[in-house]
Structures are given as C-alpha cells and as structure tokens.
Amino acid sequence: MATLTAAQRREQARADYDAFLRECPTNQLLGRLSDKWVSLVVAALAAGPLRYSDIGRKVAGVSPKMLTQTLRTLERDGILSRTVTPSVPVRVDYALTPLGASLAGLLTAVKDWAETHFDEVRTARERYDSENPG
Amino acid sequence: MATLTAAQRREQARADYDAFLRECPTNQLLGRLSDKWVSLVVAALAAGPLRYSDIGRKVAGVSPKMLTQTLRTLERDGILSRTVTPSVPVRVDYALTPLGASLAGLLTAVKDWAETHFDEVRTARERYDSENPG
DNA sequence: CCGCATCCTTTTCGATACTG
DNA sequence: CAGTATCGAAAAGGATGCGG
C-alpha cells in the first residue's frame, strides 16, 4: 500500500509545479508582458514622455482604472519612470527608462508585424471559416 | 434642451468607439498576440513541428482546453498548420507556417528579453516595494 | 488633473471526466 | 492520442463617485 493517496500525490505535484512556476523568470515576465495594455502604453511612450491624460488619449479605449494599474506595474518593474510636478493642478509625466526603451523596440516590432501582416491573417481567417462551416 | 440626454450621448459615443475598435487591425491582432499561451506555443514550435501532446509537455502548465483553444485560433489566423494522420491511434502534427515563422522571431526576441533582463526587473521591484511601504 | 475605492458584470481559465 | 463538454472559481474590466 502506498504511503500517499492519489489525491495527496496530485496535490504534491501541484505544489511542486507551482513552486517551479514561481521561480521561472520567463513565465513570470512573459505573463506580465503578455498584456494588451502593456504593449500599447509602451508603444505610446516610445515616441517620448507623456502626461497621464495624454497616454489615455493616445491609447484608445483604456479606462482610467486600467491605465493607472498598467502604469503602476510598469513603474514597479522599472520599465518606466513617474515624475510628479507638484503644481496646481498636479502634473504627472511618464517616460521610458533605458530598460523600458530596450523593450519598446521589441514590442513595436510586434506591433509593426501586426500592421504589416493583417491582410494575410484576415485572408487566412476567411479561408478557415469557409472550410470549416459550423 | 438637447435632444439627447448625457447618458444617451455617452452610449452613442461608446457604440461608435466599439465599431471603430472592431475595424482597427492593430488592436485586433495585438489583442490576439498579447496572450501568454500564444507566445509559449509559438516559441515551442519555433524549433520544429510537434505533436499535440508534445506541445502540452513543452508548454508547462497548460490545460488541454487552453491548448486546443490556442492552437485553433492560431490555425485560423494562418500562424500554424494542423496535419492529421489517420492512423490508430490518431496522430496530429502542428507546424509553423511561413507567416508564423516570421512572427516567431519577434516573440522569441521578447522571450529572450525577459530572460536577459529578469534580474533588473526583480531589482526594480524590490526597490519599488521598499520605497512604497503599504 | 490625477488617481483611488467600490461595486458589479463579463470573461477567462483550470480541473475534471468523458468520447472517437 | 487527441481532443470535447461542463462546471465553478477567479480575475479582468468598466462605471461611478470621491479625494488630494
């Protein structure tokens, strides 16, 4: 008779796996970077520093909540810097750090790819949909 | 008195905006590509074709549901091809298309960036957390 | 102007069990 | 082996109102 039940073994395996994932840099960061708003915000700042409301205007469709949330995590990760000018009313500027700039090149490359190859993707979708009715 | 209430104007603006977003190629594709599993699956296939279960093993922690879902959308978008060999048991191979291969380079560049700069990001996080208690 | 807190809806996702 | 179906938990996301 085994010293562990099947359920216990499964739980153990899951715990090990969770620990592994938490230590895996690629998955951690990739999960963070795999965010629609991250790409758009970084792309927006690639051209130069912007104020909070300017980013909101440049990144179409982002709610204040998501914008703030995205900016906070990117600031925490050292991707961008946040500068508060204590005037009245307050002025807050965001800019890419050198680290962020190195990432921006890659993300805009992906964005450019999307723009360049969208027609091919659309064609592929239409073909797929016509070949797979239902 | 206006012919529309503020709420109605807001709703109208949102409808217009939604229509705009649906037509925007960049946002459509970028949203699709900004997916953790997409990056990982494409990266897994970058080295060469793989069978369904091989991908599942290579991409740690993906459930059958998400794997199938991801593979289906990528096939529909023309990023990868699906080949069924009607043996017993069935054998299904997935491979990047030329279109997918052109994308793979960019995504693995992002993945490499994550691996290379993870230490910097971690350091930035620790600094941020110590400077922002609570 | 910038942003936080709250509520609430929608969507996503993982676990599980089952089929050809 | 390669999926599909279903369920429930979890998270994301938007709306709104307030505060510095």
mmCIF file with all atom_site columns, C-alpha atoms in Angstrom, chain A residues 48-114:
data_model
loop_
_atom_site.group_PDB
_atom_site.id
_atom_site.type_symbol
_atom_site.label_atom_id
_atom_site.label_alt_id
_atom_site.label_comp_id
_atom_site.label_asym_id
_atom_site.label_entity_id
_atom_site.label_seq_id
_atom_site.pdbx_PDB_ins_code
_atom_site.Cartn_x
_atom_site.Cartn_y
_atom_site.Cartn_z
_atom_site.occupancy
_atom_site.B_iso_or_equiv
_atom_site.pdbx_formal_charge
_atom_site.auth_seq_id
_atom_site.auth_comp_id
_atom_site.auth_asym_id
_atom_site.auth_atom_id
_atom_site.pdbx_PDB_model_num
ATOM 1  C CA . GLY A 1 48  ? 8.741   60.295 -25.926 1.00 0.00 ? 48  GLY A CA 1
ATOM 2  C CA . PRO A 1 49  ? 7.463   61.174 -22.439 1.00 0.00 ? 49  PRO A CA 1
ATOM 3  C CA . LEU A 1 50  ? 3.771   61.834 -21.972 1.00 0.00 ? 50  LEU A CA 1
ATOM 4  C CA . ARG A 1 51  ? 1.394   63.022 -19.296 1.00 0.00 ? 51  ARG A CA 1
ATOM 5  C CA . TYR A 1 52  ? -1.212  60.727 -17.807 1.00 0.00 ? 52  TYR A CA 1
ATOM 6  C CA . SER A 1 53  ? -4.094  62.144 -19.774 1.00 0.00 ? 53  SER A CA 1
ATOM 7  C CA . ASP A 1 54  ? -2.072  62.194 -22.985 1.00 0.00 ? 54  ASP A CA 1
ATOM 8  C CA . ILE A 1 55  ? -1.468  58.471 -22.687 1.00 0.00 ? 55  ILE A CA 1
ATOM 9  C CA . GLY A 1 56  ? -5.151  57.983 -22.052 1.00 0.00 ? 56  GLY A CA 1
ATOM 10 C CA . ARG A 1 57  ? -5.919  59.795 -25.271 1.00 0.00 ? 57  ARG A CA 1
ATOM 11 C CA . LYS A 1 58  ? -3.255  58.034 -27.299 1.00 0.00 ? 58  LYS A CA 1
ATOM 12 C CA . VAL A 1 59  ? -4.207  54.570 -26.097 1.00 0.00 ? 59  VAL A CA 1
ATOM 13 C CA . ALA A 1 60  ? -7.738  54.320 -27.406 1.00 0.00 ? 60  ALA A CA 1
ATOM 14 C CA . GLY A 1 61  ? -10.288 52.722 -25.170 1.00 0.00 ? 61  GLY A CA 1
ATOM 15 C CA . VAL A 1 62  ? -8.360  52.395 -21.958 1.00 0.00 ? 62  VAL A CA 1
ATOM 16 C CA . SER A 1 63  ? -10.255 53.146 -18.771 1.00 0.00 ? 63  SER A CA 1
ATOM 17 C CA . PRO A 1 64  ? -8.633  55.233 -16.021 1.00 0.00 ? 64  PRO A CA 1
ATOM 18 C CA . LYS A 1 65  ? -8.541  52.168 -13.857 1.00 0.00 ? 65  LYS A CA 1
ATOM 19 C CA . MET A 1 66  ? -6.629  50.016 -16.324 1.00 0.00 ? 66  MET A CA 1
ATOM 20 C CA . LEU A 1 67  ? -4.339  52.849 -17.279 1.00 0.00 ? 67  LEU A CA 1
ATOM 21 C CA . THR A 1 68  ? -3.325  53.505 -13.699 1.00 0.00 ? 68  THR A CA 1
ATOM 22 C CA . GLN A 1 69  ? -2.956  49.822 -12.992 1.00 0.00 ? 69  GLN A CA 1
ATOM 23 C CA . THR A 1 70  ? -0.768  49.286 -16.043 1.00 0.00 ? 70  THR A CA 1
ATOM 24 C CA . LEU A 1 71  ? 1.382   52.322 -15.328 1.00 0.00 ? 71  LEU A CA 1
ATOM 25 C CA . ARG A 1 72  ? 1.901   51.205 -11.739 1.00 0.00 ? 72  ARG A CA 1
ATOM 26 C CA . THR A 1 73  ? 3.104   47.735 -12.582 1.00 0.00 ? 73  THR A CA 1
ATOM 27 C CA . LEU A 1 74  ? 5.373   49.066 -15.321 1.00 0.00 ? 74  LEU A CA 1
ATOM 28 C CA . GLU A 1 75  ? 6.826   51.587 -12.910 1.00 0.00 ? 75  GLU A CA 1
ATOM 29 C CA . ARG A 1 76  ? 7.350   48.880 -10.330 1.00 0.00 ? 76  ARG A CA 1
ATOM 30 C CA . ASP A 1 77  ? 9.123   46.728 -12.901 1.00 0.00 ? 77  ASP A CA 1
ATOM 31 C CA . GLY A 1 78  ? 11.461  49.583 -13.808 1.00 0.00 ? 78  GLY A CA 1
ATOM 32 C CA . ILE A 1 79  ? 10.100  49.871 -17.327 1.00 0.00 ? 79  ILE A CA 1
ATOM 33 C CA . LEU A 1 80  ? 9.038   53.478 -16.932 1.00 0.00 ? 80  LEU A CA 1
ATOM 34 C CA . SER A 1 81  ? 9.507   56.387 -14.559 1.00 0.00 ? 81  SER A CA 1
ATOM 35 C CA . ARG A 1 82  ? 6.847   58.539 -12.958 1.00 0.00 ? 82  ARG A CA 1
ATOM 36 C CA . THR A 1 83  ? 7.530   62.193 -12.249 1.00 0.00 ? 83  THR A CA 1
ATOM 37 C CA . VAL A 1 84  ? 5.148   64.314 -10.213 1.00 0.00 ? 84  VAL A CA 1
ATOM 38 C CA . THR A 1 85  ? 5.273   68.086 -10.569 1.00 0.00 ? 85  THR A CA 1
ATOM 39 C CA . PRO A 1 86  ? 3.517   69.490 -7.506  1.00 0.00 ? 86  PRO A CA 1
ATOM 40 C CA . SER A 1 87  ? 1.827   72.378 -9.264  1.00 0.00 ? 87  SER A CA 1
ATOM 41 C CA . VAL A 1 88  ? -1.881  73.135 -9.104  1.00 0.00 ? 88  VAL A CA 1
ATOM 42 C CA . PRO A 1 89  ? -3.312  71.196 -10.659 1.00 0.00 ? 89  PRO A CA 1
ATOM 43 C CA . VAL A 1 90  ? -0.857  68.353 -10.382 1.00 0.00 ? 90  VAL A CA 1
ATOM 44 C CA . ARG A 1 91  ? 1.150   67.313 -13.413 1.00 0.00 ? 91  ARG A CA 1
ATOM 45 C CA . VAL A 1 92  ? 2.446   63.779 -13.810 1.00 0.00 ? 92  VAL A CA 1
ATOM 46 C CA . ASP A 1 93  ? 4.827   62.701 -16.548 1.00 0.00 ? 93  ASP A CA 1
ATOM 47 C CA . TYR A 1 94  ? 5.692   59.192 -17.594 1.00 0.00 ? 94  TYR A CA 1
ATOM 48 C CA . ALA A 1 95  ? 8.790   58.213 -19.553 1.00 0.00 ? 95  ALA A CA 1
ATOM 49 C CA . LEU A 1 96  ? 10.508  55.006 -20.533 1.00 0.00 ? 96  LEU A CA 1
ATOM 50 C CA . THR A 1 97  ? 13.618  54.072 -18.603 1.00 0.00 ? 97  THR A CA 1
ATOM 51 C CA . PRO A 1 98  ? 16.602  52.715 -20.537 1.00 0.00 ? 98  PRO A CA 1
ATOM 52 C CA . LEU A 1 99  ? 15.324  49.276 -19.618 1.00 0.00 ? 99  LEU A CA 1
ATOM 53 C CA . GLY A 1 100 ? 11.913  50.168 -20.977 1.00 0.00 ? 100 GLY A CA 1
ATOM 54 C CA . ALA A 1 101 ? 13.416  51.594 -24.133 1.00 0.00 ? 101 ALA A CA 1
ATOM 55 C CA . SER A 1 102 ? 15.169  48.321 -24.842 1.00 0.00 ? 102 SER A CA 1
ATOM 56 C CA . LEU A 1 103 ? 11.854  46.550 -24.549 1.00 0.00 ? 103 LEU A CA 1
ATOM 57 C CA . ALA A 1 104 ? 9.968   49.107 -26.593 1.00 0.00 ? 104 ALA A CA 1
ATOM 58 C CA . GLY A 1 105 ? 11.902  48.213 -29.712 1.00 0.00 ? 105 GLY A CA 1
ATOM 59 C CA . LEU A 1 106 ? 10.762  44.607 -29.488 1.00 0.00 ? 106 LEU A CA 1
ATOM 60 C CA . LEU A 1 107 ? 7.147   45.413 -28.764 1.00 0.00 ? 107 LEU A CA 1
ATOM 61 C CA . THR A 1 108 ? 6.848   47.929 -31.564 1.00 0.00 ? 108 THR A CA 1
ATOM 62 C CA . ALA A 1 109 ? 8.337   45.294 -33.847 1.00 0.00 ? 109 ALA A CA 1
ATOM 63 C CA . VAL A 1 110 ? 5.439   43.037 -32.905 1.00 0.00 ? 110 VAL A CA 1
ATOM 64 C CA . LYS A 1 111 ? 3.021   45.906 -33.431 1.00 0.00 ? 111 LYS A CA 1
ATOM 65 C CA . ASP A 1 112 ? 4.515   46.596 -36.861 1.00 0.00 ? 112 ASP A CA 1
ATOM 66 C CA . TRP A 1 113 ? 4.225   42.928 -37.712 1.00 0.00 ? 113 TRP A CA 1
ATOM 67 C CA . ALA A 1 114 ? 0.547   43.050 -36.848 1.00 0.00 ? 114 ALA A CA 1
#
